[in-house]
Amino acid sequence: MREILEAALLRELGATWREISGNHFRGRLRPPVFALHDAGARLGFWERRSRTLSLARRLVYEQPWGVVREVLKHEIAHQFVDEVMGMD
């Protein structure tokens, strides 16, 4: 059952990424790989080498979707700075 829920969450993260990316970055970003992690205090991170955008499981399971969206926006900004601006 958890795999089904997480697959749905990852699909929704992808759809939300497309919306945010389109609205704010106008197609200048390529879709990343989406993942969920259990890494302590980190709510999210962008990993350049694997092009992975990961959010904490506890975030997506325990917080309202509006909070998840804000963390996702923050990580998309890291992706933009890395991939479009060429900075890390």
Backbone as a printed PyTorch tensor [residue, N CA C, xyz], in Angstrom:
tensor([[[  0.8120,  -1.2000,   0.0000],
         [  0.0000,   0.0000,   0.0000],
         [  0.8590,   1.2690,   0.0000]],

        [[  1.9670,   1.2650,   0.7640],
         [  2.8320,   2.4440,   0.8180],
         [  3.4150,   2.7620,  -0.5530]],

        [[  3.7760,   1.7180,  -1.3290],
         [  4.3320,   1.9500,  -2.6620],
         [  3.3340,   2.6550,  -3.5640]],

        [[  2.0690,   2.2980,  -3.4510],
         [  1.0270,   2.9210,  -4.2670],
         [  0.8800,   4.3940,  -3.8790]],

        [[  0.8540,   4.6590,  -2.5790],
         [  0.7340,   6.0320,  -2.1010],
         [  1.9340,   6.8680,  -2.5370]],

        [[  3.1350,   6.3190,  -2.3970],
         [  4.3250,   7.0760,  -2.7790],
         [  4.3970,   7.3020,  -4.2880]],

        [[  3.9610,   6.3430,  -5.0720],
         [  3.9190,   6.5350,  -6.5230],
         [  2.9610,   7.6810,  -6.8670]],

        [[  1.8170,   7.7350,  -6.1890],
         [  0.8620,   8.8270,  -6.4140],
         [  1.4500,  10.1640,  -5.9720]],

        [[  2.1430,  10.1820,  -4.8470],
         [  2.7820,  11.4100,  -4.3790],
         [  3.8340,  11.8950,  -5.3690]],

        [[  4.6290,  10.9810,  -5.8980],
         [  5.6610,  11.3600,  -6.8710],
         [  5.0400,  11.8900,  -8.1570]],

        [[  3.9290,  11.3000,  -8.5880],
         [  3.2280,  11.8190,  -9.7730],
         [  2.7220,  13.2360,  -9.5100]],

        [[  2.1670,  13.4520,  -8.3270],
         [  1.6560,  14.7820,  -7.9830],
         [  2.7900,  15.7890,  -7.8540]],

        [[  3.9240,  15.3750,  -7.3170],
         [  5.0870,  16.2660,  -7.2720],
         [  5.5150,  16.6470,  -8.6870]],

        [[  5.4910,  15.6850,  -9.6000],
         [  5.8290,  15.9630, -10.9900],
         [  4.8730,  16.9500, -11.6220]],

        [[  3.5880,  16.7650, -11.3820],
         [  2.5880,  17.6830, -11.9340],
         [  2.7510,  19.0820, -11.3400]],

        [[  3.0170,  19.1420, -10.0600],
         [  3.2120,  20.4380,  -9.4010],
         [  4.4980,  21.0900,  -9.8920]],

        [[  5.5530,  20.2870, -10.0830],
         [  6.8000,  20.8190, -10.6450],
         [  6.5350,  21.4460, -12.0150]],

        [[  5.7810,  20.7500, -12.8840],
         [  5.4840,  21.2720, -14.2250],
         [  4.7380,  22.6000, -14.1380]],

        [[  3.7930,  22.6880, -13.2250],
         [  3.0340,  23.9320, -13.0470],
         [  3.9620,  25.0690, -12.5980]],

        [[  4.7240,  24.8260, -11.5390],
         [  5.6120,  25.8590, -11.0040],
         [  6.6760,  26.2380, -12.0260]],

        [[  7.2650,  25.2510, -12.6580],
         [  8.3090,  25.5010, -13.6470],
         [  7.7670,  26.3220, -14.8170]],

        [[  6.5920,  25.9610, -15.2820],
         [  5.9860,  26.7000, -16.3850],
         [  5.6350,  28.1280, -16.0110]],

        [[  5.0960,  28.3140, -14.8270],
         [  4.6830,  29.6490, -14.3810],
         [  5.8600,  30.5640, -14.0710]],

        [[  6.9090,  30.0130, -13.4940],
         [  8.0070,  30.8470, -13.0120],
         [  9.2650,  30.8070, -13.8840]],

        [[  9.4660,  29.6970, -14.5790],
         [ 10.7170,  29.5370, -15.3230],
         [ 10.5000,  29.3060, -16.8110]],

        [[  9.2570,  29.3360, -17.2450],
         [  8.8610,  29.3230, -18.6520],
         [  9.5870,  28.2970, -19.5100]],

        [[  9.6110,  27.0450, -19.0050],
         [ 10.1440,  25.9510, -19.7980],
         [ 11.6530,  25.8920, -19.8930]],

        [[ 12.3590,  26.6440, -19.0650],
         [ 13.8180,  26.6510, -19.1490],
         [ 14.4610,  25.5150, -18.3500]],

        [[ 13.6620,  24.7400, -17.6460],
         [ 14.1870,  23.6220, -16.8660],
         [ 13.7450,  22.2960, -17.4710]],

        [[ 14.6060,  21.2920, -17.3630],
         [ 14.2270,  19.9340, -17.7560],
         [ 13.6830,  19.2190, -16.5330]],

        [[ 12.6670,  18.3850, -16.7140],
         [ 12.1160,  17.6690, -15.5560],
         [ 13.1880,  16.8230, -14.8610]],

        [[ 13.2130,  16.8940, -13.5310],
         [ 14.1700,  16.0880, -12.7810],
         [ 13.5970,  14.7130, -12.4700]],

        [[ 14.4100,  13.8990, -11.8440],
         [ 13.9430,  12.6590, -11.2240],
         [ 13.4040,  13.0700,  -9.8500]],

        [[ 12.2580,  12.5700,  -9.4790],
         [ 11.6830,  12.8940,  -8.1740],
         [ 11.8810,  11.7240,  -7.2310]],

        [[ 12.1560,  12.0450,  -5.9620],
         [ 12.3650,  11.0140,  -4.9570],
         [ 11.8810,  11.5190,  -3.6030]],

        [[ 11.6790,  10.5610,  -2.7090],
         [ 11.3700,  10.8610,  -1.3120],
         [ 12.5100,  10.3050,  -0.4780]],

        [[ 12.8440,  11.0040,   0.6040],
         [ 13.9520,  10.5530,   1.4410],
         [ 13.5930,  10.6440,   2.9260]],

        [[ 14.4130,   9.9940,   3.7200],
         [ 14.2450,   9.9890,   5.1760],
         [ 15.4330,  10.6560,   5.8680]],

        [[ 16.0780,  11.5980,   5.2220],
         [ 17.3280,  12.1890,   5.7110],
         [ 17.0900,  13.2670,   6.7630]],

        [[ 16.9920,  12.8740,   7.9790],
         [ 16.9830,  13.7780,   9.1290],
         [ 16.2080,  15.0650,   8.9690]],

        [[ 16.9070,  16.1800,   9.1760],
         [ 16.2670,  17.4970,   9.2130],
         [ 16.0580,  18.1190,   7.8380]],

        [[ 16.6340,  17.5490,   6.8010],
         [ 16.4980,  18.1420,   5.4520],
         [ 15.0920,  17.9340,   4.9190]],

        [[ 14.4340,  19.0210,   4.5800],
         [ 13.0940,  18.9190,   4.0000],
         [ 13.1490,  18.6140,   2.5210]],

        [[ 14.2400,  18.9950,   1.8720],
         [ 14.3830,  18.7350,   0.4550],
         [ 15.7920,  19.0220,   0.0020]],

        [[ 16.1170,  18.5270,  -1.1920],
         [ 17.4090,  18.8600,  -1.7770],
         [ 17.3880,  18.6110,  -3.2750]],

        [[ 18.2700,  19.3270,  -3.9590],
         [ 18.5280,  19.1600,  -5.3870],
         [ 19.8940,  18.5200,  -5.5160]],

        [[ 19.9750,  17.4030,  -6.2350],
         [ 21.2400,  16.6970,  -6.4540],
         [ 21.6010,  16.8260,  -7.9200]],

        [[ 22.6660,  17.5960,  -8.1980],
         [ 23.0800,  17.9130,  -9.5590],
         [ 23.4400,  16.6760, -10.3710]],

        [[ 24.2840,  15.8070,  -9.8380],
         [ 24.7970,  14.6730, -10.6250],
         [ 23.7070,  13.7550, -11.1440]],

        [[ 22.7520,  13.4350, -10.2770],
         [ 21.6810,  12.5270, -10.6990],
         [ 20.4460,  13.2730, -11.1980]],

        [[ 20.4990,  14.6170, -11.1090],
         [ 19.3510,  15.4680, -11.4730],
         [ 18.1070,  15.0610, -10.6870]],

        [[ 18.3100,  14.8130,  -9.3960],
         [ 17.2240,  14.3700,  -8.5240],
         [ 16.7720,  15.4950,  -7.6160]],

        [[ 15.4670,  15.6690,  -7.5440],
         [ 14.8480,  16.5880,  -6.6110],
         [ 14.1210,  15.7150,  -5.5960]],

        [[ 14.5570,  15.7730,  -4.3610],
         [ 14.0210,  14.8840,  -3.3300],
         [ 13.3900,  15.6870,  -2.2050]],

        [[ 12.2380,  15.2250,  -1.7390],
         [ 11.5750,  15.8230,  -0.5860],
         [ 11.4630,  14.7840,   0.5240]],

        [[ 11.4590,  15.2580,   1.7510],
         [ 11.3750,  14.3660,   2.9100],
         [ 10.0080,  13.6930,   2.9770]],

        [[ 10.0320,  12.4070,   3.2560],
         [  8.7680,  11.6830,   3.4230],
         [  7.9160,  12.3250,   4.5110]],

        [[  8.5560,  12.6770,   5.6260],
         [  7.7700,  13.2620,   6.7230],
         [  7.0980,  14.5630,   6.2890]],

        [[  7.7220,  15.2940,   5.3860],
         [  7.1120,  16.5190,   4.8620],
         [  5.8440,  16.1910,   4.0850]],

        [[  5.9460,  15.2990,   3.1110],
         [  4.7900,  15.0320,   2.2460],
         [  3.6970,  14.2430,   2.9580]],

        [[  4.0550,  13.4990,   3.9970],
         [  3.0530,  12.7400,   4.7530],
         [  2.3880,  13.5660,   5.8550]],

        [[  3.1140,  14.5270,   6.4110],
         [  2.6220,  15.1800,   7.6240],
         [  2.1980,  16.6340,   7.4450]],

        [[  2.5970,  17.2700,   6.3640],
         [  2.3040,  18.6960,   6.1990],
         [  1.2400,  18.9220,   5.1280]],

        [[  0.5260,  20.0360,   5.2180],
         [ -0.4370,  20.3780,   4.1670],
         [  0.2770,  20.5590,   2.8240]],

        [[ -0.4490,  20.3100,   1.7450],
         [  0.1530,  20.3840,   0.4180],
         [  0.7290,  21.7680,   0.1240]],

        [[  0.1470,  22.8260,   0.6660],
         [  0.6900,  24.1660,   0.4710],
         [  2.1070,  24.2930,   1.0100]],

        [[  2.4040,  23.6510,   2.1090],
         [  3.7550,  23.6590,   2.6780],
         [  4.6880,  22.8570,   1.7720]],

        [[  4.2120,  21.7130,   1.2940],
         [  5.0090,  20.8850,   0.3780],
         [  5.3500,  21.6910,  -0.8730]],

        [[  4.3860,  22.4180,  -1.4120],
         [  4.6140,  23.2440,  -2.6080],
         [  5.7020,  24.2840,  -2.3710]],

        [[  5.7030,  24.8980,  -1.1980],
         [  6.7050,  25.9270,  -0.9060],
         [  8.1070,  25.3290,  -0.8350]],

        [[  8.2340,  24.1550,  -0.2390],
         [  9.5410,  23.4890,  -0.2030],
         [  9.9410,  23.0820,  -1.6210]],

        [[  8.9900,  22.5860,  -2.3940],
         [  9.2700,  22.2220,  -3.7850],
         [  9.7470,  23.4470,  -4.5670]],

        [[  9.0920,  24.5910,  -4.4000],
         [  9.5240,  25.8250,  -5.0710],
         [ 10.9650,  26.1660,  -4.7110]],

        [[ 11.2900,  26.0220,  -3.4420],
         [ 12.6460,  26.3130,  -2.9890],
         [ 13.6610,  25.4180,  -3.6960]],

        [[ 13.3460,  24.1360,  -3.8080],
         [ 14.2650,  23.1990,  -4.4600],
         [ 14.3280,  23.4420,  -5.9660]],

        [[ 13.2160,  23.8560,  -6.5670],
         [ 13.2340,  24.2050,  -7.9940],
         [ 14.1330,  25.4140,  -8.2110]],

        [[ 14.1350,  26.3460,  -7.2720],
         [ 15.0360,  27.5010,  -7.3750],
         [ 16.4960,  27.0460,  -7.3760]],

        [[ 16.8240,  26.0540,  -6.5380],
         [ 18.1840,  25.4970,  -6.5600],
         [ 18.4810,  24.8750,  -7.9240]],

        [[ 17.5190,  24.1590,  -8.4650],
         [ 17.6950,  23.5500,  -9.7900],
         [ 17.9470,  24.6430, -10.8300]],

        [[ 17.1690,  25.7170, -10.7870],
         [ 17.3150,  26.8180, -11.7350],
         [ 18.7060,  27.4510, -11.6360]],

        [[ 19.1350,  27.7380, -10.4270],
         [ 20.4460,  28.3520, -10.2220],
         [ 21.5430,  27.4390, -10.7750]],

        [[ 21.3930,  26.1590, -10.5590],
         [ 22.3910,  25.1860, -11.0390],
         [ 22.3550,  25.0410, -12.5520]],

        [[ 21.1960,  24.7460, -13.1090],
         [ 21.1050,  24.3790, -14.5170],
         [ 21.0210,  25.5660, -15.4810]],

        [[ 20.3920,  26.6220, -15.0870],
         [ 20.1990,  27.7520, -16.0040],
         [ 21.2580,  28.8310, -15.7840]],

        [[ 21.5150,  29.1260, -14.5260],
         [ 22.4850,  30.1750, -14.2320],
         [ 23.9130,  29.6590, -14.1510]],

        [[ 24.0510,  28.3230, -14.0610],
         [ 25.3740,  27.7200, -14.0310],
         [ 26.1300,  27.9320, -12.7380]],

        [[ 25.3760,  28.1260, -11.6530],
         [ 25.9930,  28.3430, -10.3440],
         [ 25.5460,  27.2100,  -9.4180]],

        [[ 26.3220,  26.9680,  -8.3820],
         [ 25.8700,  25.9700,  -7.4050],
         [ 25.8070,  26.5430,  -6.0240]]])
